[in-house]
Short mmCIF file of C-alpha atoms in Angstrom, two decimals:
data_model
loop_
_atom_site.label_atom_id
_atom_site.label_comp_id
_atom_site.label_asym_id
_atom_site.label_seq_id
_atom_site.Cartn_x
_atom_site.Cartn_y
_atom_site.Cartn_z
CA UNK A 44 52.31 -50.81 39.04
CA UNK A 45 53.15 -46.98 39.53
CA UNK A 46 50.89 -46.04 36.50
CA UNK A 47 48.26 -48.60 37.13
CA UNK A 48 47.53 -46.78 40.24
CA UNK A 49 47.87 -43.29 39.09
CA UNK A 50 45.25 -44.06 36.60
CA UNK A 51 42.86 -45.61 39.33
CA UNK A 52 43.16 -42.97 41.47
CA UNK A 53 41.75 -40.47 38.98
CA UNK A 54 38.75 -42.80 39.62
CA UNK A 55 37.93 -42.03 43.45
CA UNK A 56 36.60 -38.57 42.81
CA UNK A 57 34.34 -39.43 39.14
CA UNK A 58 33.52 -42.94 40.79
CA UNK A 59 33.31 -43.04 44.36
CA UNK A 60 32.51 -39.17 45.78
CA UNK A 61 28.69 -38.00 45.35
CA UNK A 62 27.98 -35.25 42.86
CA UNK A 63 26.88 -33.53 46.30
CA UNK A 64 30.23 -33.47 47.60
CA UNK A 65 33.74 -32.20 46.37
CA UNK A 66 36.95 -33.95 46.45
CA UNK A 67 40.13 -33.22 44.94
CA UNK A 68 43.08 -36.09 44.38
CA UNK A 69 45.97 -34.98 42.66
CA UNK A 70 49.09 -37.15 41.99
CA UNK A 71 51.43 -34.27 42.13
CA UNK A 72 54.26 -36.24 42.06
CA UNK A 73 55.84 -39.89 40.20
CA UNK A 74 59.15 -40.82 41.25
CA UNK A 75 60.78 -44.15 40.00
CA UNK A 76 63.96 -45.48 38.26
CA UNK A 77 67.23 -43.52 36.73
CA UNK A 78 67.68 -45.33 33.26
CA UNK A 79 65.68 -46.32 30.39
CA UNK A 80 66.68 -50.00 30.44
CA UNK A 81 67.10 -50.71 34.05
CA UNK A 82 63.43 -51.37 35.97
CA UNK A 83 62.93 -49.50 39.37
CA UNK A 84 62.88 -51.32 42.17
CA UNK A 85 60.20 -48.57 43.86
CA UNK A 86 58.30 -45.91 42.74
CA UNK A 87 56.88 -43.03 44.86
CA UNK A 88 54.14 -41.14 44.49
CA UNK A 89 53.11 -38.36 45.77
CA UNK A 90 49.09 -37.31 46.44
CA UNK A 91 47.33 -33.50 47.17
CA UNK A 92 44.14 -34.50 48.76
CA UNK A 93 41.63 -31.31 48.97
CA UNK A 94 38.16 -31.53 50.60
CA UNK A 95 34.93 -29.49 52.19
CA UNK A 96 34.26 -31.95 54.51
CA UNK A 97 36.15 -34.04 57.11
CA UNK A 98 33.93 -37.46 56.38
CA UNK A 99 34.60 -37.30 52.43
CA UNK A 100 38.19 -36.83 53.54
CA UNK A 101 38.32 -39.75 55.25
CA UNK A 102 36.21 -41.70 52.75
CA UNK A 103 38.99 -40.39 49.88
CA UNK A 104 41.96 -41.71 52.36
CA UNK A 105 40.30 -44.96 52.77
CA UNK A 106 39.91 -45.23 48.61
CA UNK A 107 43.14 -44.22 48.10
CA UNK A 108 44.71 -46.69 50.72
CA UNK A 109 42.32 -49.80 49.12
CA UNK A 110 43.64 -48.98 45.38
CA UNK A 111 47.21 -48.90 45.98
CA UNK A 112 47.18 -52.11 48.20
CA UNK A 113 44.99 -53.50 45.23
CA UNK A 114 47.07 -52.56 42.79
CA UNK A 115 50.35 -53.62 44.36
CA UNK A 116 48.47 -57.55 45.55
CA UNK A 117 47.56 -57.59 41.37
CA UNK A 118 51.14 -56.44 40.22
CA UNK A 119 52.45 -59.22 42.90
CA UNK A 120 54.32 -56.87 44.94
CA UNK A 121 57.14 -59.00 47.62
CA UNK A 122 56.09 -56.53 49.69
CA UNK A 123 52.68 -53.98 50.70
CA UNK A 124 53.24 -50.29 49.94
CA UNK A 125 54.26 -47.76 52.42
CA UNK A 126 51.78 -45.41 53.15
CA UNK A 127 51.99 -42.05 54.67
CA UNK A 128 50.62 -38.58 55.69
CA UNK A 129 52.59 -36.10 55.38
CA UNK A 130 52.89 -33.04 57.57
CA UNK A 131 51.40 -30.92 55.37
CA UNK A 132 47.59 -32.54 55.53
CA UNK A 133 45.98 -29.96 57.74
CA UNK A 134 42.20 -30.40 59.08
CA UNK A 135 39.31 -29.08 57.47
CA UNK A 136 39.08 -24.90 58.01
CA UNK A 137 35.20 -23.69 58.76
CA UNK A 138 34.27 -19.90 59.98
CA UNK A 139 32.77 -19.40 63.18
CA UNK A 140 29.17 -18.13 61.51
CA UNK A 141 29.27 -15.41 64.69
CA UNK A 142 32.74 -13.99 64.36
CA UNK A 143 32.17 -14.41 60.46
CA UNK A 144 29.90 -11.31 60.73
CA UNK A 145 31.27 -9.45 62.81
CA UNK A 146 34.28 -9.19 61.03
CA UNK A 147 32.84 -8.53 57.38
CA UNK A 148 30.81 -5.95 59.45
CA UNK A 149 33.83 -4.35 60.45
CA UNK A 150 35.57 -4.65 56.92
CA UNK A 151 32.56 -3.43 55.18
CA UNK A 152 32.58 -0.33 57.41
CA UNK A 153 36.93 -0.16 57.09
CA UNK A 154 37.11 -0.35 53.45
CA UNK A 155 33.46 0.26 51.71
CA UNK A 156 30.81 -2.51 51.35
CA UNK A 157 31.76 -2.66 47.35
CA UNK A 158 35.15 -3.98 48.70
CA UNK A 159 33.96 -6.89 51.14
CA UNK A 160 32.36 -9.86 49.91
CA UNK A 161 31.76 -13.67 50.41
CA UNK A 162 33.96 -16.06 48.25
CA UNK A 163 32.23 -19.53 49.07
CA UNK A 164 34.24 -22.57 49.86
CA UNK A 165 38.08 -22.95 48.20
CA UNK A 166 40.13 -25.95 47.81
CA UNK A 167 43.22 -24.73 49.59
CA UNK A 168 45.87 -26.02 51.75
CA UNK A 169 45.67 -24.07 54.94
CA UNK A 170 47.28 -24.48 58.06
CA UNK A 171 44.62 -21.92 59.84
CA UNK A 172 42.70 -24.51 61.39
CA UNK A 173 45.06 -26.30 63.53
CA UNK A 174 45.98 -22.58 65.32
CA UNK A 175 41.61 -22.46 67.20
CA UNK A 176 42.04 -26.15 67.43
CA UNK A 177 45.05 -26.28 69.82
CA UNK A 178 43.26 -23.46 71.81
CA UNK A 179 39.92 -25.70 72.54
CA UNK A 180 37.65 -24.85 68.59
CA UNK A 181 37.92 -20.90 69.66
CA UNK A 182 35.86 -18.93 67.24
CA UNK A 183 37.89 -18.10 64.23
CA UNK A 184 37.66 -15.77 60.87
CA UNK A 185 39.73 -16.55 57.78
CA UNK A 186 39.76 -14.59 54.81
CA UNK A 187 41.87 -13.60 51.71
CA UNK A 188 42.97 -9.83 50.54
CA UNK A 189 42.86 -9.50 46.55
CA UNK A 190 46.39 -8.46 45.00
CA UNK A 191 45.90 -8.42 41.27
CA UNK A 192 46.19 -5.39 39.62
CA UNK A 193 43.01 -3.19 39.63
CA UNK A 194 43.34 -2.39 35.97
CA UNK A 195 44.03 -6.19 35.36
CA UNK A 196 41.24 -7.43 37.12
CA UNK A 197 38.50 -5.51 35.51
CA UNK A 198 39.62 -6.53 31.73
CA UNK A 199 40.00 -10.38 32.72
CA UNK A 200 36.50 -9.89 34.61
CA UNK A 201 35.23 -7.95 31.26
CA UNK A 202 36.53 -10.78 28.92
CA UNK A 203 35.68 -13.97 31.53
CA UNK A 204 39.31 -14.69 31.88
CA UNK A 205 39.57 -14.58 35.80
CA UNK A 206 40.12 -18.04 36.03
CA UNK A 207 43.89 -17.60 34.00
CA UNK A 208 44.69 -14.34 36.29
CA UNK A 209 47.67 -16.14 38.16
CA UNK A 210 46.97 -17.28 41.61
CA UNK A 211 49.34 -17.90 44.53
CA UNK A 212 50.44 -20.74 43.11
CA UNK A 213 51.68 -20.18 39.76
CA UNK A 214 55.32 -18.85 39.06
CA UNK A 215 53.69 -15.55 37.32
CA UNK A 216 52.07 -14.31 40.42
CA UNK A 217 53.33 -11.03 41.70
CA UNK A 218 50.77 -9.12 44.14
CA UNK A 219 50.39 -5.26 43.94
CA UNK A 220 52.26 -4.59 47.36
CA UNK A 221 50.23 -0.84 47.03
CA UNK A 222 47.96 -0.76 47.99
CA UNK A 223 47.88 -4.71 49.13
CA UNK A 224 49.71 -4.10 51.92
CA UNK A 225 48.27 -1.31 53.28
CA UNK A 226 44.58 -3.06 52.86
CA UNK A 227 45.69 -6.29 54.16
CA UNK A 228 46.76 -4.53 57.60
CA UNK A 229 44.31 -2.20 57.87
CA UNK A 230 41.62 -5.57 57.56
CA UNK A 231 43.36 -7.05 60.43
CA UNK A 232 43.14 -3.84 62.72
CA UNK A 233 39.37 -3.49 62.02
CA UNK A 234 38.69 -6.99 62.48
CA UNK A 235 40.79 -6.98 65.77
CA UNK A 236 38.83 -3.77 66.89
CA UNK A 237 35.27 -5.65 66.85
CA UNK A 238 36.78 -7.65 70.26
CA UNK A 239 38.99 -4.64 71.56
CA UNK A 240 36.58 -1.36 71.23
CA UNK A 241 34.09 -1.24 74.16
CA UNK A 242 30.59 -2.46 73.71
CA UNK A 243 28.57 0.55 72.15
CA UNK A 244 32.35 2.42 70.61
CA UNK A 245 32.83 2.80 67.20
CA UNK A 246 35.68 0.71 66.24
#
């Protein structure tokens, strides 16, 4: 029943969400039984869900609750699943469009408009958005500082190998901490200065 449902699932993205959209739906994790010949009596899974947009979220959630019920009414389950969301699903993060360019402003005049640019939309779990949402939506900025190695970067960027450069994720990652840290602080303090310097003052 476990692998009947893993296998649907893989469906709600290629099946259900429009080419317009993105959705991600990992099954990150398949717990069930101890012993070869003894059959488990449950099986958990566990799900990464990653969207752009909160109503594809919600459409994904209501997929993924219809195929597991499915699967475990066709498997004639004694009992419905459990379903739950874990503490770790975190609303949608957006940039105020305002604050947004103020603070590349700022960066771009910190560290040199060949350092500052746009990355588009990313897939990752980020507890950002719940900080301007329990102070009423405030305007809010979020944005990454590179780490890879300067010298790294350019050769996977010459041979079109960025994508295997290991991100934050991977168990090879290991950030330059100079001049990372140094740049990552000295964003914050420009960014910062755009709301603390006096109308007219140079931050």
């Amino acid at each position: 029943m476990a692998a009947a449902a893993v296998m649907r699932l893989q469906t709600v993205v290629s099946r259900e969400i429009a080419m317009t959209d993105n959705a991600v739906v990992s099954v990150g994790s398949l717990q069930a039984g101890s012993s070869a010949n003894i059959i488990p009596n449950e099986a958990v899974l566990q799900l990464n869900i990653r969207t752009f947009n909160d109503r594809v979220r919600e459409q994904v959630l209501s997929s993924i609750r219809r195929i597991v019920n499915g699967e475990a009414t066709t498997s004639g389950a004694p009992k419905p699943p459990e379903i739950t969301t874990l503490p770790g699903e975190f609303p949608l993060t957006v940039n105020d469009e305002d604050a947004t360019r103020k603070v590349e402003e700022a960066l771009r005049q910190r560290l040199g408009a060949e350092r500052v640019g746009p990355t588009g939309p990313a897939s990752a779990s980020e507890d950002f958005s719940v900080i301007p949402r329990a102070w009423g939506d405030v305007p809010s900025v979020y944005w990454a500082v590179g780490g890879t190695d300067p010298q790294k970067y350019a050769e996977a960027e010459r041979t079109g190998s960025l994508n295997k450069l290991p991100s934050n994720h991977s168990p090879e990652f290991a950030p330059v901490i100079n001049p990372t840290l140094r740049t990552g602080i000295e964003a914050m303090l420009a960014a910062a200065g755009v709301w603390l310097t006096p109308a007219g003052a140079k931050p």
